Amino acid sequence: MGKFRGLRLFDSGHSGPIRWATYKTQLAIRHSQIREGLQREKDTVDLYNQIHSKVLKTYGHEISWQELMKLMGHTCIETCEEICQMFNIPAQPEQYKKEVESLYSSVLPSSMLMKGAEKLVRHLYKYEIPIAIASGSSEESYNLKTTNHKEFVSLFNPVVLASSDPEVKNGKPNPDVFLVCAKRFKGSVDPKECLVFEDAPNGVLAGVRAGMQVVMVPDSRMDPSLTKDATLVLNSLEDFKPEQFGLPPYEQ
């Protein structure tokens, strides 16, 4: 792998070009909202925050974006267990999970693509760089988030959904979902040849623990100390330069 020009690095000890790329759906899919005449991006953490806040309100609680971000990447049941414990919810995690899932269909289909995601994915696909999705989502939530993006997500293979896949035993920050994903790429895949795109600290740790390199595109609300484990941190996916990882550069 060539040198990174002026960008902060995590010394992973890895070398050689990247041959496979993995995404999480929260990074590839983002929700846009028009408010007071200004357009701002609202990612799927905001959508999940909206859902959990509505359920928690019935129990007299609320959850902040920062609190929920610390849980992103967990499987659905892991997240529900954490929240029930955090707020001492009288309901069992499975019941809380059902209440959360009952709101999915009214919120998640509004997800939109993140800036820079489509350009990068279609570029990698054009050059036959295998690309996959490795997400903490369930099959139900994934299908709803990608309702309006079926052609786009068809470019990814495999798609590994930690909350529904029996082979994934633990959610992020454990490396399970990325290791299962690497195993399902066609042919023999060395994790160190895989590049992960993430926006959540748990996902970054999972990628690093899987032996992969990780590009992080954190939300501006995130504490910068939570980005320290990433190989590379970008303000926007539009800033990504494929050639820095030995991938074909964008056409001028």
PDB file of C-alpha atoms in Angstrom:
ATOM      1  CA  MET A   1       0.000   0.000   0.000  1.00  0.00           C
ATOM      2  CA  GLY A   2       1.350   3.415  -0.900  1.00  0.00           C
ATOM      3  CA  LYS A   3       1.874   6.283   1.500  1.00  0.00           C
ATOM      4  CA  PHE A   4      -1.058   8.312   2.751  1.00  0.00           C
ATOM      5  CA  ARG A   5      -0.547  11.933   1.831  1.00  0.00           C
ATOM      6  CA  GLY A   6      -1.152  14.093   4.898  1.00  0.00           C
ATOM      7  CA  LEU A   7      -3.875  11.877   6.379  1.00  0.00           C
ATOM      8  CA  ARG A   8      -3.810  10.385   9.878  1.00  0.00           C
ATOM      9  CA  LEU A   9      -2.917   6.703  10.002  1.00  0.00           C
ATOM     10  CA  PHE A  10      -3.267   3.750  12.291  1.00  0.00           C
ATOM     11  CA  ASP A  11      -0.163   1.610  11.899  1.00  0.00           C
ATOM     12  CA  SER A  12      -1.702  -1.757  11.206  1.00  0.00           C
ATOM     13  CA  GLY A  13       1.468  -3.304   9.845  1.00  0.00           C
ATOM     14  CA  HIS A  14      -0.404  -4.251   6.676  1.00  0.00           C
ATOM     15  CA  SER A  15       0.982  -3.903   3.201  1.00  0.00           C
ATOM     16  CA  GLY A  16      -0.123  -4.670  -0.311  1.00  0.00           C
ATOM     17  CA  PRO A  17      -3.167  -3.527  -2.283  1.00  0.00           C
ATOM     18  CA  ILE A  18      -6.761  -3.929  -1.172  1.00  0.00           C
ATOM     19  CA  ARG A  19      -8.698  -6.546  -3.126  1.00  0.00           C
ATOM     20  CA  TRP A  20     -12.059  -6.552  -1.340  1.00  0.00           C
ATOM     21  CA  ALA A  21     -14.208  -3.840   0.208  1.00  0.00           C
ATOM     22  CA  THR A  22     -16.917  -4.159   2.841  1.00  0.00           C
ATOM     23  CA  TYR A  23     -19.563  -1.620   3.805  1.00  0.00           C
ATOM     24  CA  LYS A  24     -22.081  -1.310   6.563  1.00  0.00           C
ATOM     25  CA  THR A  25     -25.564  -0.181   5.595  1.00  0.00           C
ATOM     26  CA  GLN A  26     -25.491   2.773   7.981  1.00  0.00           C
ATOM     27  CA  LEU A  27     -22.648   4.221   5.951  1.00  0.00           C
ATOM     28  CA  ALA A  28     -24.000   3.497   2.501  1.00  0.00           C
ATOM     29  CA  ILE A  29     -27.539   4.587   3.352  1.00  0.00           C
ATOM     30  CA  ARG A  30     -28.334   7.989   4.795  1.00  0.00           C
ATOM     31  CA  HIS A  31     -31.552   9.940   5.316  1.00  0.00           C
ATOM     32  CA  SER A  32     -31.920  13.550   4.103  1.00  0.00           C
ATOM     33  CA  GLN A  33     -34.366  15.960   5.664  1.00  0.00           C
ATOM     34  CA  ILE A  34     -35.518  19.439   4.602  1.00  0.00           C
ATOM     35  CA  ARG A  35     -35.971  21.793   7.536  1.00  0.00           C
ATOM     36  CA  GLU A  36     -36.320  25.594   7.553  1.00  0.00           C
ATOM     37  CA  GLY A  37     -35.235  25.720   3.911  1.00  0.00           C
ATOM     38  CA  LEU A  38     -31.874  24.051   4.582  1.00  0.00           C
ATOM     39  CA  GLN A  39     -30.903  20.513   3.626  1.00  0.00           C
ATOM     40  CA  ARG A  40     -28.926  18.522   6.132  1.00  0.00           C
ATOM     41  CA  GLU A  41     -27.966  14.873   6.167  1.00  0.00           C
ATOM     42  CA  LYS A  42     -29.531  12.693   8.797  1.00  0.00           C
ATOM     43  CA  ASP A  43     -27.984   9.248   8.986  1.00  0.00           C
ATOM     44  CA  THR A  44     -29.643   6.042  10.063  1.00  0.00           C
ATOM     45  CA  VAL A  45     -28.427   6.515  13.635  1.00  0.00           C
ATOM     46  CA  ASP A  46     -30.845   9.455  13.724  1.00  0.00           C
ATOM     47  CA  LEU A  47     -33.586   7.225  12.380  1.00  0.00           C
ATOM     48  CA  TYR A  48     -32.925   4.575  15.025  1.00  0.00           C
ATOM     49  CA  ASN A  49     -32.726   7.327  17.639  1.00  0.00           C
ATOM     50  CA  GLN A  50     -36.165   8.485  16.539  1.00  0.00           C
ATOM     51  CA  ILE A  51     -37.497   4.941  16.917  1.00  0.00           C
ATOM     52  CA  HIS A  52     -35.919   4.195  20.299  1.00  0.00           C
ATOM     53  CA  SER A  53     -36.874   7.621  21.661  1.00  0.00           C
ATOM     54  CA  LYS A  54     -40.507   7.011  20.798  1.00  0.00           C
ATOM     55  CA  VAL A  55     -40.520   3.646  22.557  1.00  0.00           C
ATOM     56  CA  LEU A  56     -38.517   4.898  25.546  1.00  0.00           C
ATOM     57  CA  LYS A  57     -40.919   7.827  25.983  1.00  0.00           C
ATOM     58  CA  THR A  58     -43.630   5.345  26.938  1.00  0.00           C
ATOM     59  CA  TYR A  59     -41.365   4.277  29.819  1.00  0.00           C
ATOM     60  CA  GLY A  60     -40.506   7.841  30.821  1.00  0.00           C
ATOM     61  CA  HIS A  61     -37.014   7.920  29.321  1.00  0.00           C
ATOM     62  CA  GLU A  62     -35.119   9.354  26.358  1.00  0.00           C
ATOM     63  CA  ILE A  63     -31.835   8.430  24.705  1.00  0.00           C
ATOM     64  CA  SER A  64     -29.329  10.818  23.171  1.00  0.00           C
ATOM     65  CA  TRP A  65     -27.621  10.399  19.799  1.00  0.00           C
ATOM     66  CA  GLN A  66     -24.283   9.938  21.594  1.00  0.00           C
ATOM     67  CA  GLU A  67     -25.680   7.220  23.854  1.00  0.00           C
ATOM     68  CA  LEU A  68     -27.184   5.315  20.944  1.00  0.00           C
ATOM     69  CA  MET A  69     -24.057   5.667  18.791  1.00  0.00           C
ATOM     70  CA  LYS A  70     -22.117   3.733  21.438  1.00  0.00           C
ATOM     71  CA  LEU A  71     -24.455   0.802  20.764  1.00  0.00           C
ATOM     72  CA  MET A  72     -24.424   0.929  16.959  1.00  0.00           C
ATOM     73  CA  GLY A  73     -23.071  -2.239  15.398  1.00  0.00           C
ATOM     74  CA  HIS A  74     -24.479  -4.487  18.098  1.00  0.00           C
ATOM     75  CA  THR A  75     -27.110  -6.964  16.995  1.00  0.00           C
ATOM     76  CA  CYS A  76     -30.677  -5.848  17.555  1.00  0.00           C
ATOM     77  CA  ILE A  77     -31.196  -7.996  20.632  1.00  0.00           C
ATOM     78  CA  GLU A  78     -27.838  -6.893  22.089  1.00  0.00           C
ATOM     79  CA  THR A  79     -28.883  -3.254  21.676  1.00  0.00           C
ATOM     80  CA  CYS A  80     -32.249  -3.885  23.303  1.00  0.00           C
ATOM     81  CA  GLU A  81     -30.612  -5.689  26.217  1.00  0.00           C
ATOM     82  CA  GLU A  82     -28.212  -2.777  26.737  1.00  0.00           C
ATOM     83  CA  ILE A  83     -31.011  -0.184  26.629  1.00  0.00           C
ATOM     84  CA  CYS A  84     -33.259  -2.123  28.993  1.00  0.00           C
ATOM     85  CA  GLN A  85     -30.382  -2.378  31.436  1.00  0.00           C
ATOM     86  CA  MET A  86     -29.289   1.251  30.939  1.00  0.00           C
ATOM     87  CA  PHE A  87     -32.723   2.658  31.765  1.00  0.00           C
ATOM     88  CA  ASN A  88     -33.945  -0.153  34.013  1.00  0.00           C
ATOM     89  CA  ILE A  89     -36.863  -0.815  31.660  1.00  0.00           C
ATOM     90  CA  PRO A  90     -39.436  -3.161  33.246  1.00  0.00           C
ATOM     91  CA  ALA A  91     -40.074  -4.895  29.906  1.00  0.00           C
ATOM     92  CA  GLN A  92     -37.989  -7.874  28.852  1.00  0.00           C
ATOM     93  CA  PRO A  93     -35.518  -7.173  26.015  1.00  0.00           C
ATOM     94  CA  GLU A  94     -37.532  -9.339  23.618  1.00  0.00           C
ATOM     95  CA  GLN A  95     -40.680  -7.290  24.331  1.00  0.00           C
ATOM     96  CA  TYR A  96     -38.788  -4.027  23.948  1.00  0.00           C
ATOM     97  CA  LYS A  97     -37.369  -5.350  20.662  1.00  0.00           C
ATOM     98  CA  LYS A  98     -40.884  -6.058  19.361  1.00  0.00           C
ATOM     99  CA  GLU A  99     -41.956  -2.503  20.232  1.00  0.00           C
ATOM    100  CA  VAL A 100     -38.944  -1.092  18.376  1.00  0.00           C
ATOM    101  CA  GLU A 101     -39.473  -3.299  15.329  1.00  0.00           C
ATOM    102  CA  SER A 102     -43.123  -2.259  15.108  1.00  0.00           C
ATOM    103  CA  LEU A 103     -41.926   1.243  14.123  1.00  0.00           C
ATOM    104  CA  TYR A 104     -39.412   0.182  11.472  1.00  0.00           C
ATOM    105  CA  SER A 105     -41.796   0.290   8.518  1.00  0.00           C
ATOM    106  CA  SER A 106     -42.837   3.892   9.171  1.00  0.00           C
ATOM    107  CA  VAL A 107     -39.280   5.247   9.506  1.00  0.00           C
ATOM    108  CA  LEU A 108     -36.552   3.202   7.809  1.00  0.00           C
ATOM    109  CA  PRO A 109     -37.770   3.349   4.161  1.00  0.00           C
ATOM    110  CA  SER A 110     -36.889   7.072   4.133  1.00  0.00           C
ATOM    111  CA  SER A 111     -33.176   6.189   4.144  1.00  0.00           C
ATOM    112  CA  MET A 112     -31.158   7.752   1.336  1.00  0.00           C
ATOM    113  CA  LEU A 113     -27.659   7.234  -0.016  1.00  0.00           C
ATOM    114  CA  MET A 114     -24.771   8.943   1.719  1.00  0.00           C
ATOM    115  CA  LYS A 115     -22.814  11.475  -0.319  1.00  0.00           C
ATOM    116  CA  GLY A 116     -19.986   9.735  -2.140  1.00  0.00           C
ATOM    117  CA  ALA A 117     -21.289   6.196  -1.589  1.00  0.00           C
ATOM    118  CA  GLU A 118     -22.793   5.634  -5.027  1.00  0.00           C
ATOM    119  CA  LYS A 119     -19.772   7.022  -6.862  1.00  0.00           C
ATOM    120  CA  LEU A 120     -17.365   4.802  -4.928  1.00  0.00           C
ATOM    121  CA  VAL A 121     -19.451   1.637  -5.110  1.00  0.00           C
ATOM    122  CA  ARG A 122     -20.088   1.918  -8.844  1.00  0.00           C
ATOM    123  CA  HIS A 123     -16.403   2.679  -9.389  1.00  0.00           C
ATOM    124  CA  LEU A 124     -15.320  -0.459  -7.512  1.00  0.00           C
ATOM    125  CA  TYR A 125     -17.964  -2.534  -9.274  1.00  0.00           C
ATOM    126  CA  LYS A 126     -16.804  -1.265 -12.668  1.00  0.00           C
ATOM    127  CA  TYR A 127     -13.268  -2.438 -11.926  1.00  0.00           C
ATOM    128  CA  GLU A 128     -14.517  -5.778 -10.575  1.00  0.00           C
ATOM    129  CA  ILE A 129     -13.389  -5.142  -7.010  1.00  0.00           C
ATOM    130  CA  PRO A 130     -15.629  -7.434  -4.925  1.00  0.00           C
ATOM    131  CA  ILE A 131     -17.780  -5.431  -2.526  1.00  0.00           C
ATOM    132  CA  ALA A 132     -19.954  -6.633   0.335  1.00  0.00           C
ATOM    133  CA  ILE A 133     -22.183  -5.403   3.125  1.00  0.00           C
ATOM    134  CA  ALA A 134     -21.412  -6.469   6.689  1.00  0.00           C
ATOM    135  CA  SER A 135     -24.047  -4.948   8.950  1.00  0.00           C
ATOM    136  CA  GLY A 136     -25.431  -5.341  12.430  1.00  0.00           C
ATOM    137  CA  SER A 137     -28.918  -5.035  10.932  1.00  0.00           C
ATOM    138  CA  SER A 138     -31.584  -7.691  10.753  1.00  0.00           C
ATOM    139  CA  GLU A 139     -32.973  -8.849   7.425  1.00  0.00           C
ATOM    140  CA  GLU A 140     -36.187  -6.936   8.136  1.00  0.00           C
ATOM    141  CA  SER A 141     -34.512  -3.590   8.882  1.00  0.00           C
ATOM    142  CA  TYR A 142     -32.053  -3.999   6.009  1.00  0.00           C
ATOM    143  CA  ASN A 143     -34.870  -4.616   3.514  1.00  0.00           C
ATOM    144  CA  LEU A 144     -36.722  -1.539   4.768  1.00  0.00           C
ATOM    145  CA  LYS A 145     -33.644   0.711   4.684  1.00  0.00           C
ATOM    146  CA  THR A 146     -32.897  -0.374   1.134  1.00  0.00           C
ATOM    147  CA  THR A 147     -36.520  -0.150  -0.088  1.00  0.00           C
ATOM    148  CA  ASN A 148     -35.684   2.552  -2.608  1.00  0.00           C
ATOM    149  CA  HIS A 149     -32.177   1.325  -3.433  1.00  0.00           C
ATOM    150  CA  LYS A 150     -32.619  -2.258  -4.623  1.00  0.00           C
ATOM    151  CA  GLU A 151     -30.595  -1.853  -7.811  1.00  0.00           C
ATOM    152  CA  PHE A 152     -27.754  -0.205  -5.895  1.00  0.00           C
ATOM    153  CA  VAL A 153     -27.485  -2.836  -3.163  1.00  0.00           C
ATOM    154  CA  SER A 154     -27.654  -5.591  -5.792  1.00  0.00           C
ATOM    155  CA  LEU A 155     -24.035  -4.651  -6.575  1.00  0.00           C
ATOM    156  CA  PHE A 156     -22.962  -6.056  -3.191  1.00  0.00           C
ATOM    157  CA  ASN A 157     -22.196  -9.732  -2.728  1.00  0.00           C
ATOM    158  CA  PRO A 158     -22.220 -11.120  -0.091  1.00  0.00           C
ATOM    159  CA  VAL A 159     -24.563  -9.320   2.284  1.00  0.00           C
ATOM    160  CA  VAL A 160     -24.070 -10.425   5.905  1.00  0.00           C
ATOM    161  CA  LEU A 161     -26.635  -9.237   8.468  1.00  0.00           C
ATOM    162  CA  ALA A 162     -25.485  -9.932  12.010  1.00  0.00           C
ATOM    163  CA  SER A 163     -28.932  -9.788  13.624  1.00  0.00           C
ATOM    164  CA  SER A 164     -30.318 -12.486  11.318  1.00  0.00           C
ATOM    165  CA  ASP A 165     -27.319 -14.580  10.277  1.00  0.00           C
ATOM    166  CA  PRO A 166     -26.885 -17.710  12.437  1.00  0.00           C
ATOM    167  CA  GLU A 167     -23.167 -17.857  11.627  1.00  0.00           C
ATOM    168  CA  VAL A 168     -22.573 -14.467  13.263  1.00  0.00           C
ATOM    169  CA  LYS A 169     -22.484 -15.220  16.971  1.00  0.00           C
ATOM    170  CA  ASN A 170     -21.675 -11.756  18.294  1.00  0.00           C
ATOM    171  CA  GLY A 171     -22.272  -8.227  17.072  1.00  0.00           C
ATOM    172  CA  LYS A 172     -19.665  -5.502  16.734  1.00  0.00           C
ATOM    173  CA  PRO A 173     -17.156  -4.648  18.250  1.00  0.00           C
ATOM    174  CA  ASN A 174     -16.522  -8.388  17.942  1.00  0.00           C
ATOM    175  CA  PRO A 175     -15.073  -9.231  14.513  1.00  0.00           C
ATOM    176  CA  ASP A 176     -17.576 -12.002  13.695  1.00  0.00           C
ATOM    177  CA  VAL A 177     -19.585 -10.232  10.968  1.00  0.00           C
ATOM    178  CA  PHE A 178     -16.468  -9.167   9.059  1.00  0.00           C
ATOM    179  CA  LEU A 179     -14.804 -12.565   9.320  1.00  0.00           C
ATOM    180  CA  VAL A 180     -17.966 -14.314   8.099  1.00  0.00           C
ATOM    181  CA  CYS A 181     -18.179 -11.785   5.281  1.00  0.00           C
ATOM    182  CA  ALA A 182     -14.540 -12.367   4.254  1.00  0.00           C
ATOM    183  CA  LYS A 183     -15.145 -16.117   4.231  1.00  0.00           C
ATOM    184  CA  ARG A 184     -18.098 -15.697   1.873  1.00  0.00           C
ATOM    185  CA  PHE A 185     -16.218 -13.752  -0.766  1.00  0.00           C
ATOM    186  CA  LYS A 186     -15.574 -15.914  -3.802  1.00  0.00           C
ATOM    187  CA  GLY A 187     -12.176 -17.540  -3.501  1.00  0.00           C
ATOM    188  CA  SER A 188      -9.667 -17.391  -0.684  1.00  0.00           C
ATOM    189  CA  VAL A 189      -9.711 -14.055   1.143  1.00  0.00           C
ATOM    190  CA  ASP A 190      -7.044 -12.807   3.519  1.00  0.00           C
ATOM    191  CA  PRO A 191      -8.637 -10.306   5.963  1.00  0.00           C
ATOM    192  CA  LYS A 192      -5.642  -7.981   5.646  1.00  0.00           C
ATOM    193  CA  GLU A 193      -6.573  -7.504   1.976  1.00  0.00           C
ATOM    194  CA  CYS A 194     -10.044  -6.252   2.952  1.00  0.00           C
ATOM    195  CA  LEU A 195     -10.937  -2.601   3.428  1.00  0.00           C
ATOM    196  CA  VAL A 196     -13.836  -1.665   5.703  1.00  0.00           C
ATOM    197  CA  PHE A 197     -15.869   1.553   5.497  1.00  0.00           C
ATOM    198  CA  GLU A 198     -17.452   2.471   8.832  1.00  0.00           C
ATOM    199  CA  ASP A 199     -18.993   5.356  10.738  1.00  0.00           C
ATOM    200  CA  ALA A 200     -19.358   3.818  14.210  1.00  0.00           C
ATOM    201  CA  PRO A 201     -16.645   3.124  16.814  1.00  0.00           C
ATOM    202  CA  ASN A 202     -17.876  -0.445  17.390  1.00  0.00           C
ATOM    203  CA  GLY A 203     -17.616  -1.118  13.666  1.00  0.00           C
ATOM    204  CA  VAL A 204     -14.100   0.264  13.509  1.00  0.00           C
ATOM    205  CA  LEU A 205     -12.990  -1.955  16.390  1.00  0.00           C
ATOM    206  CA  ALA A 206     -14.649  -4.967  14.765  1.00  0.00           C
ATOM    207  CA  GLY A 207     -12.799  -4.335  11.507  1.00  0.00           C
ATOM    208  CA  VAL A 208      -9.457  -3.876  13.251  1.00  0.00           C
ATOM    209  CA  ARG A 209      -9.987  -7.006  15.344  1.00  0.00           C
ATOM    210  CA  ALA A 210     -10.750  -8.893  12.132  1.00  0.00           C
ATOM    211  CA  GLY A 211      -7.311  -7.864  10.861  1.00  0.00           C
ATOM    212  CA  MET A 212      -8.701  -5.478   8.248  1.00  0.00           C
ATOM    213  CA  GLN A 213      -7.951  -1.854   7.449  1.00  0.00           C
ATOM    214  CA  VAL A 214     -10.750   0.601   8.233  1.00  0.00           C
ATOM    215  CA  VAL A 215     -11.738   3.923   6.693  1.00  0.00           C
ATOM    216  CA  MET A 216     -13.950   5.831   9.099  1.00  0.00           C
ATOM    217  CA  VAL A 217     -16.351   8.624   8.143  1.00  0.00           C
ATOM    218  CA  PRO A 218     -17.608   9.795  11.545  1.00  0.00           C
ATOM    219  CA  ASP A 219     -20.497  12.118  12.225  1.00  0.00           C
ATOM    220  CA  SER A 220     -19.389  15.619  13.265  1.00  0.00           C
ATOM    221  CA  ARG A 221     -21.120  15.076  16.624  1.00  0.00           C
ATOM    222  CA  MET A 222     -18.763  12.237  17.530  1.00  0.00           C
ATOM    223  CA  ASP A 223     -16.026  12.650  20.117  1.00  0.00           C
ATOM    224  CA  PRO A 224     -12.771  12.655  18.066  1.00  0.00           C
ATOM    225  CA  SER A 225     -11.162  10.274  20.583  1.00  0.00           C
ATOM    226  CA  LEU A 226     -13.538   7.554  19.344  1.00  0.00           C
ATOM    227  CA  THR A 227     -11.928   7.622  15.889  1.00  0.00           C
ATOM    228  CA  LYS A 228      -8.389   6.780  17.005  1.00  0.00           C
ATOM    229  CA  ASP A 229      -8.422   3.107  15.981  1.00  0.00           C
ATOM    230  CA  ALA A 230      -9.279   3.721  12.324  1.00  0.00           C
ATOM    231  CA  THR A 231      -6.677   3.350   9.602  1.00  0.00           C
ATOM    232  CA  LEU A 232      -7.910   6.549   7.990  1.00  0.00           C
ATOM    233  CA  VAL A 233     -10.462   9.168   9.099  1.00  0.00           C
ATOM    234  CA  LEU A 234     -12.300  11.289   6.531  1.00  0.00           C
ATOM    235  CA  ASN A 235     -14.776  14.129   6.886  1.00  0.00           C
ATOM    236  CA  SER A 236     -16.716  12.784   3.903  1.00  0.00           C
ATOM    237  CA  LEU A 237     -16.732   9.675   1.754  1.00  0.00           C
ATOM    238  CA  GLU A 238     -16.309  12.083  -1.153  1.00  0.00           C
ATOM    239  CA  ASP A 239     -12.751  12.678   0.103  1.00  0.00           C
ATOM    240  CA  PHE A 240     -11.744   9.035  -0.328  1.00  0.00           C
ATOM    241  CA  LYS A 241      -8.930   8.444  -2.839  1.00  0.00           C
ATOM    242  CA  PRO A 242      -8.981   4.778  -3.952  1.00  0.00           C
ATOM    243  CA  GLU A 243      -5.371   4.859  -5.189  1.00  0.00           C
ATOM    244  CA  GLN A 244      -4.123   5.387  -1.617  1.00  0.00           C
ATOM    245  CA  PHE A 245      -5.125   1.772  -0.957  1.00  0.00           C
ATOM    246  CA  GLY A 246      -3.843   0.386  -4.260  1.00  0.00           C
ATOM    247  CA  LEU A 247      -7.288   0.557  -5.865  1.00  0.00           C
ATOM    248  CA  PRO A 248      -7.955   1.991  -9.331  1.00  0.00           C
ATOM    249  CA  PRO A 249      -8.192   5.793  -9.155  1.00  0.00           C
ATOM    250  CA  TYR A 250     -11.312   7.689 -10.149  1.00  0.00           C
ATOM    251  CA  GLU A 251     -11.368   8.775 -13.754  1.00  0.00           C
ATOM    252  CA  GLN A 252     -10.630  12.462 -14.231  1.00  0.00           C
TER     253      GLN A 252
END
